[in-house]
Each structure stands twice: as C-alpha cells, then as structure tokens.
Coordinates of C-alpha atoms in Angstrom, one line a residue:
X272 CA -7.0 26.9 25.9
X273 CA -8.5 23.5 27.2
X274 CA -10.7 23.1 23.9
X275 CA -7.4 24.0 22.0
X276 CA -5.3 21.1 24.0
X277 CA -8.3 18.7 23.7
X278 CA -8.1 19.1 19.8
X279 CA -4.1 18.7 19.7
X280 CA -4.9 15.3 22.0
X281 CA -7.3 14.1 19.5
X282 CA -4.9 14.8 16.6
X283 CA -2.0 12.5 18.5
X284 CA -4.6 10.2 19.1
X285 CA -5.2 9.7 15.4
X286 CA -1.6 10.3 14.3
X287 CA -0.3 7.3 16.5
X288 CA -2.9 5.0 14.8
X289 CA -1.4 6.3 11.0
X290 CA 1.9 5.9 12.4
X291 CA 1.9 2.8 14.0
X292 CA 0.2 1.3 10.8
X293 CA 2.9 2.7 8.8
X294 CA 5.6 2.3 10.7
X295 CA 4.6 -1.4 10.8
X296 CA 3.8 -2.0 6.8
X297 CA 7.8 -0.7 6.3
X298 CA 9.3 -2.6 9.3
X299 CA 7.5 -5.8 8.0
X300 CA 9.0 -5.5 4.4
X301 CA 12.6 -5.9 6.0
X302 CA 11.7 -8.9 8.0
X303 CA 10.4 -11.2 4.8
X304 CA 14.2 -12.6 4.9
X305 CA 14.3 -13.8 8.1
X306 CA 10.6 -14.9 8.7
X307 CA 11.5 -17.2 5.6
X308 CA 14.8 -18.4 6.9
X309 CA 12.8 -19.1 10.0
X310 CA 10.1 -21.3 8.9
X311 CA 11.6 -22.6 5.3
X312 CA 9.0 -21.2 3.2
X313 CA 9.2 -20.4 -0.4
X314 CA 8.8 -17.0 -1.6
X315 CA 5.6 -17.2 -3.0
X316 CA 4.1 -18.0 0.7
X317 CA 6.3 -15.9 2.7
X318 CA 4.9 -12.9 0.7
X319 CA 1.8 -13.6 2.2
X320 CA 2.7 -12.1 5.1
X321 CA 2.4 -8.7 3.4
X322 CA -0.1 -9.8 0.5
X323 CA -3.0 -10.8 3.6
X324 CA -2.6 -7.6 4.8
X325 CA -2.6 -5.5 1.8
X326 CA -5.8 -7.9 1.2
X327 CA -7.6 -7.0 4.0
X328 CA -7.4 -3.6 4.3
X329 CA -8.4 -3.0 0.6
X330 CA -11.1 -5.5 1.0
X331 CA -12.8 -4.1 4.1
X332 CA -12.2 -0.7 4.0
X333 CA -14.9 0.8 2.5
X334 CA -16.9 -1.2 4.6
X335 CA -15.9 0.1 8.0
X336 CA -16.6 3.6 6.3
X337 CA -19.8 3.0 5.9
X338 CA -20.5 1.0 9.3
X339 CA -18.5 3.6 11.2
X340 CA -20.8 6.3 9.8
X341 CA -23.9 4.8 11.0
X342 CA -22.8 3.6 14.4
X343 CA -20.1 6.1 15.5
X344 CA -16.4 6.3 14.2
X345 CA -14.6 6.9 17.2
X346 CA -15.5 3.5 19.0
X347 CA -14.4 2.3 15.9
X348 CA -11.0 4.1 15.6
X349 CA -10.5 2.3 19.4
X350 CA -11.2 -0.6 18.7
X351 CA -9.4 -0.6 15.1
X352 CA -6.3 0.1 17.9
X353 CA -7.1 -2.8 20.1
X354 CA -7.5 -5.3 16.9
X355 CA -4.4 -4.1 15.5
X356 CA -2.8 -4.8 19.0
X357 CA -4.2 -8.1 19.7
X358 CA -3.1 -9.2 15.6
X359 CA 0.2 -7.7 17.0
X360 CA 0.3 -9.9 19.5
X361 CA -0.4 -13.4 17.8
X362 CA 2.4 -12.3 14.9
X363 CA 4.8 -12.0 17.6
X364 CA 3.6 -15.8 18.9
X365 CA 3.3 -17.1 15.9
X366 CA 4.7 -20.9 15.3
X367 CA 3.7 -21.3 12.0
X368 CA 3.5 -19.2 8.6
X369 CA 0.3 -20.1 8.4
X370 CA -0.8 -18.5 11.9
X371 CA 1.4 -15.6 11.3
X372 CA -0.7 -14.5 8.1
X373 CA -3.5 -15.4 9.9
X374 CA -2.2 -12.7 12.6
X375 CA -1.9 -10.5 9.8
X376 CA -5.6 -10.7 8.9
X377 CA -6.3 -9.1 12.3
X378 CA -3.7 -6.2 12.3
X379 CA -5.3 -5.6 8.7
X380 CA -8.8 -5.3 10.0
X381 CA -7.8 -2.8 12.7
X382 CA -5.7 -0.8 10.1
X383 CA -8.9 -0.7 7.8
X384 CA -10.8 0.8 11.2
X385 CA -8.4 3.4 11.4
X386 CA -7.5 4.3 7.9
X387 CA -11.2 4.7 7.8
X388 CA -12.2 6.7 10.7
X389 CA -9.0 9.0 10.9
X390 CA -9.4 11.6 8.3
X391 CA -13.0 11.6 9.0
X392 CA -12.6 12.1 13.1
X393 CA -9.9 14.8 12.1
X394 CA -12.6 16.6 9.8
X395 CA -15.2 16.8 12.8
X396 CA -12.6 17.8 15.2
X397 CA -11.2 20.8 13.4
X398 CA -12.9 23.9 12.1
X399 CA -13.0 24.2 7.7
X400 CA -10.5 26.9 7.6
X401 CA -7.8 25.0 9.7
X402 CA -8.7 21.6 8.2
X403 CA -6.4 21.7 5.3
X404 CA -3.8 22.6 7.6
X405 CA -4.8 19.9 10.0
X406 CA -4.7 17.0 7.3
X407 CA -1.5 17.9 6.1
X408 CA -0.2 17.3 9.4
X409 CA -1.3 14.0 9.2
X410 CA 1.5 13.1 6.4
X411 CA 3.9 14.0 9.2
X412 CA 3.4 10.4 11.4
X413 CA 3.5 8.7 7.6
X414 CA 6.5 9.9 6.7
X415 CA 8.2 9.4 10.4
X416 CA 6.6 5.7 9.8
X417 CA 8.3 4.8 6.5
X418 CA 11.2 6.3 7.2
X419 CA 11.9 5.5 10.8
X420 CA 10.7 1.8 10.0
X421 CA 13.0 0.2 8.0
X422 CA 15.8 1.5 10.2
X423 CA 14.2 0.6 13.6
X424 CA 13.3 -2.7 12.2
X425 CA 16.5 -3.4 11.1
X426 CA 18.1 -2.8 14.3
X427 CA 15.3 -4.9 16.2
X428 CA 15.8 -8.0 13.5
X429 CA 19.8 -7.7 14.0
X430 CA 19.4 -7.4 18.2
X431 CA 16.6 -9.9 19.0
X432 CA 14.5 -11.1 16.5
X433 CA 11.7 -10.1 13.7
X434 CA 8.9 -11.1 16.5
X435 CA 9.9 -8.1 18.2
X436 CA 8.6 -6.1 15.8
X437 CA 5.2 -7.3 16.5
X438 CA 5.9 -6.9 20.3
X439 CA 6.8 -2.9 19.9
X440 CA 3.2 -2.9 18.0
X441 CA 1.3 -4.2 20.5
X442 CA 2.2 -2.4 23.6
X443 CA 1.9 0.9 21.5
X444 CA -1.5 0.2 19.7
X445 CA -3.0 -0.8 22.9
X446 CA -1.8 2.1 25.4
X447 CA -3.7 4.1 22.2
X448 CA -6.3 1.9 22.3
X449 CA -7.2 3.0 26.1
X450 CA -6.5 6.6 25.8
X451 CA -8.2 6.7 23.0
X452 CA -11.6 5.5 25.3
X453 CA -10.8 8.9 27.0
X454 CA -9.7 11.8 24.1
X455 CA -11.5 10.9 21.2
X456 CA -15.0 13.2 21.0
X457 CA -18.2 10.3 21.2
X458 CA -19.7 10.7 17.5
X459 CA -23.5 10.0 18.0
X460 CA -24.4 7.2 15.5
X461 CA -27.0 8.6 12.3
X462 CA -30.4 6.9 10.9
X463 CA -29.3 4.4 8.1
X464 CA -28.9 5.9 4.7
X465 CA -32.2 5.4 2.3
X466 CA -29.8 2.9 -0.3
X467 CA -29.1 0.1 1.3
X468 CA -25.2 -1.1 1.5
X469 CA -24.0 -2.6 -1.4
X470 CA -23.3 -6.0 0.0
X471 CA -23.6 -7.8 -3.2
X472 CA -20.6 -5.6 -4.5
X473 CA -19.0 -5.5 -1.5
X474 CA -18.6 -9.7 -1.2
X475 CA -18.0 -9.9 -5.2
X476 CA -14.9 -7.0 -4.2
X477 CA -13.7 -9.2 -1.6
X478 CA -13.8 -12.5 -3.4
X479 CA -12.1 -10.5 -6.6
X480 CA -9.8 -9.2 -4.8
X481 CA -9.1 -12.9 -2.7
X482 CA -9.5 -14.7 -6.3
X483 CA -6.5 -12.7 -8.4
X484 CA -4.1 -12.4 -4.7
X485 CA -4.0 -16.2 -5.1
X486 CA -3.5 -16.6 -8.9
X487 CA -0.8 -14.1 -8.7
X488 CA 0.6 -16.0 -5.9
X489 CA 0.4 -19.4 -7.0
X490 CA 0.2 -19.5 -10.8
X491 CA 3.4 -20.8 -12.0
X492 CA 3.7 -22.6 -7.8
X493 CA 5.2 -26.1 -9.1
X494 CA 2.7 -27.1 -6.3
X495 CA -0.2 -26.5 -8.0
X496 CA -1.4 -28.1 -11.2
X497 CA -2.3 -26.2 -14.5
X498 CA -5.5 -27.1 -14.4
X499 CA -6.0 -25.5 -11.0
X500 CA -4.2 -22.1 -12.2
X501 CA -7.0 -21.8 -15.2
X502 CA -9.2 -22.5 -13.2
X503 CA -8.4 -19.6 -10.3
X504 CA -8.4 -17.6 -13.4
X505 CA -11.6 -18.4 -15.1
X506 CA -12.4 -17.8 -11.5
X507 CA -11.5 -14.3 -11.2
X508 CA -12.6 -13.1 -15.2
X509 CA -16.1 -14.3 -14.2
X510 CA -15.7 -12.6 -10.4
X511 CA -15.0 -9.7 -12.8
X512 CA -17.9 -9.9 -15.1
X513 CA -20.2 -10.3 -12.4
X514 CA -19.1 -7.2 -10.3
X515 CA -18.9 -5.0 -13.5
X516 CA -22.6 -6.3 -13.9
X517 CA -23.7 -5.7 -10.3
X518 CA -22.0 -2.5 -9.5
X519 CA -23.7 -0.9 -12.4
X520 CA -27.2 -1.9 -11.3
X521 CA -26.2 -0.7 -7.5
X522 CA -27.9 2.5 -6.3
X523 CA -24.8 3.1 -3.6
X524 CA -22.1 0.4 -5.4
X525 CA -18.9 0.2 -3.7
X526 CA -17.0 1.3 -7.0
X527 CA -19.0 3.9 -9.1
X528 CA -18.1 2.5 -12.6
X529 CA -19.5 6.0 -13.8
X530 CA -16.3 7.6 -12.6
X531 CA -14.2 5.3 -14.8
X532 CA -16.2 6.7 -17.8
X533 CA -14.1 9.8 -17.3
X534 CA -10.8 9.9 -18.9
X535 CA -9.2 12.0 -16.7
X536 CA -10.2 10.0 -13.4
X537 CA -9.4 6.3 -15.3
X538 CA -6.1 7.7 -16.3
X539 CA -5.6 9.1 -12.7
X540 CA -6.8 5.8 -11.2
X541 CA -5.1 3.7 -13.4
X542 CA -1.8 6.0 -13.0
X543 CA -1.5 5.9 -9.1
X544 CA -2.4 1.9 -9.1
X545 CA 0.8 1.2 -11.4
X546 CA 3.1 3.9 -9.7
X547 CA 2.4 1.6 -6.3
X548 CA 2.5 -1.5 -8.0
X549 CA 6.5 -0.5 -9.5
X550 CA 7.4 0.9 -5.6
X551 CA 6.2 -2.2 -3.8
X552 CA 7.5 -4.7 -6.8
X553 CA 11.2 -3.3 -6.1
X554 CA 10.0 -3.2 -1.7
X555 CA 9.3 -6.4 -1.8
X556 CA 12.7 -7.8 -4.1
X557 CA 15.6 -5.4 -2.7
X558 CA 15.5 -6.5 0.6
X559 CA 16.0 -10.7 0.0
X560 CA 18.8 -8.9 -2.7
X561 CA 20.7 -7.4 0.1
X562 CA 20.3 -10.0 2.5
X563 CA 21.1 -13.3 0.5
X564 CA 23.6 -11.8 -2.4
X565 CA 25.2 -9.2 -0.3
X566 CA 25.0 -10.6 2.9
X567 CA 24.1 -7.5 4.5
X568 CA 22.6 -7.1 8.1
X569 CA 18.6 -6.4 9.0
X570 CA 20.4 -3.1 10.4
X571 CA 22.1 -2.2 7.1
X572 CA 19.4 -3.5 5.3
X573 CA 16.9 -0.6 6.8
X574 CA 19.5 1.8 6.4
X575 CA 19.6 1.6 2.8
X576 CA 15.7 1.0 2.1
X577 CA 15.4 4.3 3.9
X578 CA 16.7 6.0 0.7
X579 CA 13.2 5.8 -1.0
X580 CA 11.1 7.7 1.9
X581 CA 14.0 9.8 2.6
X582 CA 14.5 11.1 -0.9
X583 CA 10.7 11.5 -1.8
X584 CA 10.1 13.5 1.7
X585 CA 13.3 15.9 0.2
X586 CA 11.0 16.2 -3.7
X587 CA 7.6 16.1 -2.2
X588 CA 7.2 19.8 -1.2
X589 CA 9.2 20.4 -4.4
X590 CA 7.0 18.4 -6.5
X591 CA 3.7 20.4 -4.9
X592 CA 5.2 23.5 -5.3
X593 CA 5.6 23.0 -9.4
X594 CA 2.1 21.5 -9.4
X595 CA 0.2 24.8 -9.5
X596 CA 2.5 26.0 -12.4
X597 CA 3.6 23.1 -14.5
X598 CA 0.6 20.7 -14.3
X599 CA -0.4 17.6 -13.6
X600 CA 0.7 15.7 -17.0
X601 CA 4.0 16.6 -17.0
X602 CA 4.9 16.4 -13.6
X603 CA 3.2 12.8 -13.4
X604 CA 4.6 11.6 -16.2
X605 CA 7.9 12.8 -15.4
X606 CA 7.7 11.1 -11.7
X607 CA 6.4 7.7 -13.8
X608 CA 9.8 8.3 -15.6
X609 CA 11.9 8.0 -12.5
X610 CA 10.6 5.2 -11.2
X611 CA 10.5 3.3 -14.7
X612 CA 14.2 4.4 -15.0
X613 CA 15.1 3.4 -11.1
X614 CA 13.6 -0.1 -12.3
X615 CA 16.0 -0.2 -15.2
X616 CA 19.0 0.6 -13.6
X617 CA 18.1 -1.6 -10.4
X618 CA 18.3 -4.5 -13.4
X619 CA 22.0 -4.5 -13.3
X620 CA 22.5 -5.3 -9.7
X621 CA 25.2 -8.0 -9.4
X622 CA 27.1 -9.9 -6.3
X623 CA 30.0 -7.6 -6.8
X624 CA 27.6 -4.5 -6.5
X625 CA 28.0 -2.0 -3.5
X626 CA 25.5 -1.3 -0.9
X627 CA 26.1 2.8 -2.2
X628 CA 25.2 1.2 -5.3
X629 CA 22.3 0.3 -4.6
X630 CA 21.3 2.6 -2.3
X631 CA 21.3 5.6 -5.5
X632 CA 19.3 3.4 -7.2
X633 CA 16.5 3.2 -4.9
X634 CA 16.3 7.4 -4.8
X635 CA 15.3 7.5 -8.6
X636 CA 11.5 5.4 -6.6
X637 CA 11.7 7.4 -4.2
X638 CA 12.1 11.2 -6.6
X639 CA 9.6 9.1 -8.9
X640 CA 6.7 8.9 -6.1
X641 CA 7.0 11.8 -4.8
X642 CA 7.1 13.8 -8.2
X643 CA 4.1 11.3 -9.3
X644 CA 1.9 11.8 -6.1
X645 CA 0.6 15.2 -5.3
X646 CA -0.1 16.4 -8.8
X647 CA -1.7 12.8 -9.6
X648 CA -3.9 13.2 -6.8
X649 CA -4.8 16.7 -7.2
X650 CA -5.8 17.0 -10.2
X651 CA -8.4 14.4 -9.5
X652 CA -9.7 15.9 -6.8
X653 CA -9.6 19.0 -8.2
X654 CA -12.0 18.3 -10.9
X655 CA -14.4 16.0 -9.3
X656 CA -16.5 18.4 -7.9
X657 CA -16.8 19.3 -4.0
X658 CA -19.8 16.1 -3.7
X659 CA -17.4 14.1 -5.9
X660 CA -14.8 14.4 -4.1
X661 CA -14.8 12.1 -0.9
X662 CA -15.8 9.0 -3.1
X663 CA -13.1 10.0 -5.6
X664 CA -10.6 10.3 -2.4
X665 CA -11.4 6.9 -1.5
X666 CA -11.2 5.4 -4.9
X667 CA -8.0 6.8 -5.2
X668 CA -6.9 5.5 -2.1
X669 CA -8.2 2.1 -3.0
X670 CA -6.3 2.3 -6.5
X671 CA -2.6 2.6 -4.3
X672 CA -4.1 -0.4 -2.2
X673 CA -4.5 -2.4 -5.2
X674 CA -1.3 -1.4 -6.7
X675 CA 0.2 -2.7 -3.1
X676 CA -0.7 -5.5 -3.7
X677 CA -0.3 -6.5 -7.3
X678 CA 3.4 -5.1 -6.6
X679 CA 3.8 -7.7 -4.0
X680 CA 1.8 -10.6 -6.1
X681 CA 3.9 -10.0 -9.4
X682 CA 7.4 -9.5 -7.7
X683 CA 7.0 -12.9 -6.3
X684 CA 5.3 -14.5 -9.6
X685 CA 8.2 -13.2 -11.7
X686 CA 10.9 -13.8 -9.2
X687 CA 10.0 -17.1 -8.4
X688 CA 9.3 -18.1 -12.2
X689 CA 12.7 -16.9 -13.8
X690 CA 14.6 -18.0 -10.2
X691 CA 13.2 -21.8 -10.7
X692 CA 13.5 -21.7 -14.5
X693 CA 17.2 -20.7 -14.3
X694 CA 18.2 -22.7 -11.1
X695 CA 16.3 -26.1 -12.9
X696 CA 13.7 -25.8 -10.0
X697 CA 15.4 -25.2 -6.5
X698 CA 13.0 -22.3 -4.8
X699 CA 14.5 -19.3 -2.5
X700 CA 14.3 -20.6 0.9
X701 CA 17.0 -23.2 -0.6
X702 CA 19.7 -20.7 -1.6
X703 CA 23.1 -20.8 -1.3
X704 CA 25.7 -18.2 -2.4
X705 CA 26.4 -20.8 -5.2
X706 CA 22.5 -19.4 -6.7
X707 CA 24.5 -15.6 -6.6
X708 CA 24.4 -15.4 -10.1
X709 CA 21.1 -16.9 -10.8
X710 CA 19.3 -14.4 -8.6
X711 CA 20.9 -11.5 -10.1
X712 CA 20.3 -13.1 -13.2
X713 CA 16.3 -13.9 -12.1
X714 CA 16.4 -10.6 -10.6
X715 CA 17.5 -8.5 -14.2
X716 CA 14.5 -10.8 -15.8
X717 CA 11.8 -9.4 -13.2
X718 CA 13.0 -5.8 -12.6
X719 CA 12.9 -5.3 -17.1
X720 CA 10.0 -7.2 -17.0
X721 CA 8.1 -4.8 -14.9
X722 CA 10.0 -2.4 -16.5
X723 CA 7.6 -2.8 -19.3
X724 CA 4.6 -1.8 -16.9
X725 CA 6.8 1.5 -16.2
X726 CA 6.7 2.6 -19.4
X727 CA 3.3 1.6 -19.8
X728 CA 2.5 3.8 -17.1
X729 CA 4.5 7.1 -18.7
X730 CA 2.9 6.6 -21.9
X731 CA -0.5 6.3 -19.8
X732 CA -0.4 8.9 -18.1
X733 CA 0.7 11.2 -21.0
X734 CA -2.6 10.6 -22.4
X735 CA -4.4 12.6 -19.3
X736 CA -6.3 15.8 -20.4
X737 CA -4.4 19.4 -19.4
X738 CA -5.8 20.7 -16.4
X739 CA -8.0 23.8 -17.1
X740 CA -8.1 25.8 -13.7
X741 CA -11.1 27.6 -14.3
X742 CA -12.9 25.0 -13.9
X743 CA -11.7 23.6 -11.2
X744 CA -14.0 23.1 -8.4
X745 CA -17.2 22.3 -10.6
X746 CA -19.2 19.4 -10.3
X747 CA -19.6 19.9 -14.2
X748 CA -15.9 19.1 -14.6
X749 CA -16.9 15.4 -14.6
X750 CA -18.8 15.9 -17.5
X751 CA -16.5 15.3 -20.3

C-alpha cells in the first residue's frame, strides 16, 4: 500500500508541474490586453510576452532532455519548479515590458525542465503494463489547465490585476518545488553517451529559432528600416542552410533530417505544426477583439475563450475512438477542416457581433484540434518503430512548439500590417472605439489570410499515405 501511495504522490508531483505550466500559458493569453494598456506597447512587442516563452521552451528543450539524462531528472524536475517560481515572481514585479519578457525567459526555462523530465520520471515510476494508463492521466491536469485558465485569469484580471496571475504561480510552483525535494524517486545520473551532444545543432536551433521570432515580429515594425528586415532574413535563410548542413553531418543531431525523408512523418510534422500555428493565430487575436471592440470584461473574456478547450475535451475521446476504424487521413483532414472553417467564419466578426457569436465560432478550433490531434499523432508513432518512437515523440512535440509560436508571430505581423495600413499608421495601444471598424476590417484581412494556410494544411494532410495496420509496430515502417 505505501509503495502504491508513494507512486500516486509522484504522479501529483509531476501533474502540478504540467498543470501549473498550462494553466499559466492560457491565463497569460487573456492578460495581453491589459499588460498593453498598462505599459503602452504596440502589439508587436506585447506579444513578446508569449512569443519569449514559446521561444524558450522550444529552444532548450531538447537540451534539458539530454542533460537531465546524464545527471539525474528528478533534481531537474525541482528545480524546473523553483525556476518557474522565481520567473513567476519577477513577472508579477515587473516595471517594464522589457523585464516582464525577460521574466518570461525564466518561467520558460523551468517549463522546458519539466516538460522534459515528466513523461520520462512517470515512465520509471510506473510498471509497462500500467504506463499507458498512467500517461493518459497526465492529459487530465492539461485539460484542467486550459480550461480552468482563461476563466480563473479572467476573474483575477477583473478583481486585482494581471500581476496576480504571476503571484498564484509562484506560491504554487514553489510549495512543488519543496515537496518535490521529498516524493520524487533520486534517479542516479548515467556515463555520458559515446556521441557527443550536438551543440553545433543545438546553438544553430536556438539562433534559428531567435532569428525568424524576430523577423516575424518586427518585419513590417515602422520602427525598423527595410534594410534591417532583409537583413534578419538573409539572416535566418543562411541560419537555415547551415543547420540543414550540420544536422546531416551530426552523429546524435538535435533534428534527424532522415525522418523528414519519410512522407508520412513530414506530412505528420508538417500537419501538427500548421494545426497549432491556426489555434494560437486566433488565441492570440480573439481576446484584444473582445476586449477593445466589444468592451467585454477579463472575466467574460475567459468565459468565452473557454469554448475551445471545453469543446475539444467533449470530441477528443470521440475523435480517438474513430481513429482505430476510420484512419488517420480522414479524420486529420477533416479536424484541419474545422479549424480552417472556424477561421473563415471568425472573418466576419463585427462591433455589432455578440459575445454567443463569437463564442460558436471558437468551438469549430476547438472540434478541429481535437479531431486533428490523436489520429495525427498516432499514426506517427505508430509507424516509427518502438526505437523510433521517443525521438519521433519529441519531434512532434517540438513541431506544436513551433507552430506556437509562428501562430503568435504571424497573428501580430498581419494584424499589425492591415491595422496600420487601414488606420494610415496609428498602432493598437492607440485605439479608440472610433478604430471599431478598422479592426474588424484588419481583423477579416488576417483571419482569410491565414485562412489560406488552413486550406493548405487540408490539402497537406490529404496527401498522407493510408495507414496499413499490419505493419504497425515495425521499425521497417520507416522504410518507404
């Protein structure tokens, strides 16, 4: 009985970190309003906020993998808490934008330390034929995170003030932080590996990665020149080059190119990267929608983002269910559909539009994840082969990450481009409900715009190869 309570301990442990990381990400996304009204910052800097932490974690990630691996992951899951805690704790002091995404950078780092360690401390904890079980649990504290956290922020933005969002994450990521010293099992640190890290891979990633966040951010900024915008992207083409040219001369590279040589992997990859980059393009948009052409409050705000976690937690047992017997390409297609056609329809927003209004609109993202996710993702995995198929898990994972945050980049690119072109140059943190029209008008522009990448996607994703289940499980799927 005690071993059996020690395990369930563990497994809270590790399903506060996922939760307080998630419930965070969601709570943040409702506060970009405000933290712009505070400090008068245009959109294309206020979405930093998110965009540094999206950054970091996809940046670092793999790296913590492999460090935790050689020197122990549960000291690392701890101290992933404390960071998070103590970047918790300068966003809620923060006196400037700039400090506040410098915050940011910390939280990230100790959400990279967690996302890392978790799965892996949950694999050692639990015995193979109650692992599957165990993991799935583990989408339990996600859901509660993205659904509870656009409401509880809300309510906290409306009642004191978007810093105490960062105050609720650091008291609870740092009473983790100590129990976790006492319930997670010591993992003794291994020899190095006979490859050496990939470090030249691992900086080019980071400065790719650091490279297109800031030309998406600030290429059509009128405070920065043209010349400067070619030149961040000459900047990231040749980052490009070089890390194609690296990573296929790595023995361990951080991102096995050979994977991408596979159809059905690149279209998987691909797939999930665009389905994130649609749901945090509309994430990032909706919220300034509701709260400078509606007028809504923070409170009513979270109510109504909570339609997109709320209806994909309703399809998502559905959509796994009709994975088994439908298959992969229809049902990701299909959930590519949804959110294409939730884009379309979220187009014709207008000041006299109700908050019901756009609350329906948002479920055809939410239906469209959901139906896209789970079959996406297994069919991968499926086919990758059981040696395959942690690095594939990862990739994967990394793909949504970068979708994050090419969502987040383009939604302020567009919005701010159209917005400026239409309004003869007056940015966001300027409005006035005289600029209704132009935002809805700036808004339409973006959403069809992106609507273009939707249907991108669906045709994408149409492409993928039907899944054959008897060979699933073979390391000579990947052979194709």
């Amino acid at each position: 009985m005690a071993v059996f309570d020690k395990k369930i301990l563990i497994f809270l442990v590790v399903a506060s970190g996922v939760f307080l990381s998630t419930l965070d990400s969601s709570m943040v996304n409702i506060a970009l309003p405000s933290i712009m009204a505070e400090f008068q910052a245009p959109l294309h800097k206020t979405e930093w906020v998110v965009m540094s932490y999206l950054l970091t974690t996809s940046s670092t990630l793999l790296f913590w993998g492999h460090l935790s691996d050689r020197l122990g992951r549960s000291r690392f899951y701890g101290l992933g808490l404390f960071l998070f805690g103590l970047g918790s704790a300068g966003c809620a002091f923060a006196t400037s934008l700039n400090m506040l995404i410098s915050a940011r950078f910390f939280q990230a780092l100790g959400a990279a330390m967690m996302m890392a360690n978790g799965p892996a401390i949950i694999r050692q904890t639990f015995a193979p034929e109650k692992l599957g079980r165990s993991m799935g649990f583990i989408g339990i504290p996600v859901s509660l995170g993205l659904m509870s956290g656009p409401v509880l922020g809300g309510y906290l933005i409306e009642f004191f003030s978007w810093r105490a969002l960062f105050f609720l994450s650091l008291w609870a990521s740092l009473c983790f932080a100590v129990l976790s010293q006492f319930i997670l099992p010591p993992t003794p640190a291994r020899q190095p590996a006979k490859n050496r890290y990939d470090w030249p891979g691992a900086m080019l990633w980071t400065f790719l990665l650091v490279t297109a966040s800031i030309s998406l951010t600030h290429a059509f900024s009128a405070q920065i020149s043209p010349l400067w915008a070619g030149a961040l992207f000459c900047c990231v083409i040749a980052g490009l080059l070089l890390f194609i040219r690296v990573e296929s001369r790595a023995e361990e590279p951080v991102l096995p190119l050979s994977f991408l040589k596979k159809r059905f992997f690149t279209i998987g990859f691909v797939s999930a990267l665009l389905s994130f980059l649609l749901l945090f393009f509309v994430l990032i948009l909706i919220p300034f929608y509701l709260n400078l052409v509606l007028g809504l409050s923070a409170s009513r705000i979270g109510l109504i983002m909570t339609t997109i976690p709320l209806s994909a937690m309703v399809a998502a047992p559905v959509a796994g269910w009709l994975s088994d017997s439908v298959g992969a390409k229809i049902l990701s297609t299909l959930g590519l559909g949804f959110s294409t056609i939730g884009l379309l329809l979220l187009a014709f927003l207008s000041p006299e539009t109700q908050p019901a209004g756009v609350a329906w609109r948002l479920v055809f993202l939410g239906l469209g994840q959901a139906i896209f996710l789970s079959p996406n993702s297994a069919s991968v995995l499926a086919r990758m082969g059981e040696k395959n198929s942690g690095t594939a898990a990862a990739l994967l994972a990394t793909a949504r990450n970068l979708g994050m945050m090419l969502g987040v980049g383009l939604a302020g690119l567009f919005f701010s481009f159209f917005f400026r072109q239409i309004t003869g140059g007056v940015e966001l943190k300027d409005y006035s409900m005289a600029h209704a029209g132009a935002f809805c008008l700036a808004l339409r522009s973006s959403f069809l715009l992106v609507s273009v990448v939707g249907l991108g996607a669906v045709v994408l994703s149409w492409q993928r190869p039907v899944f054959i289940s008897a060979k699933v499980g073979s390391d000579a799927d990947i052979k194709e």
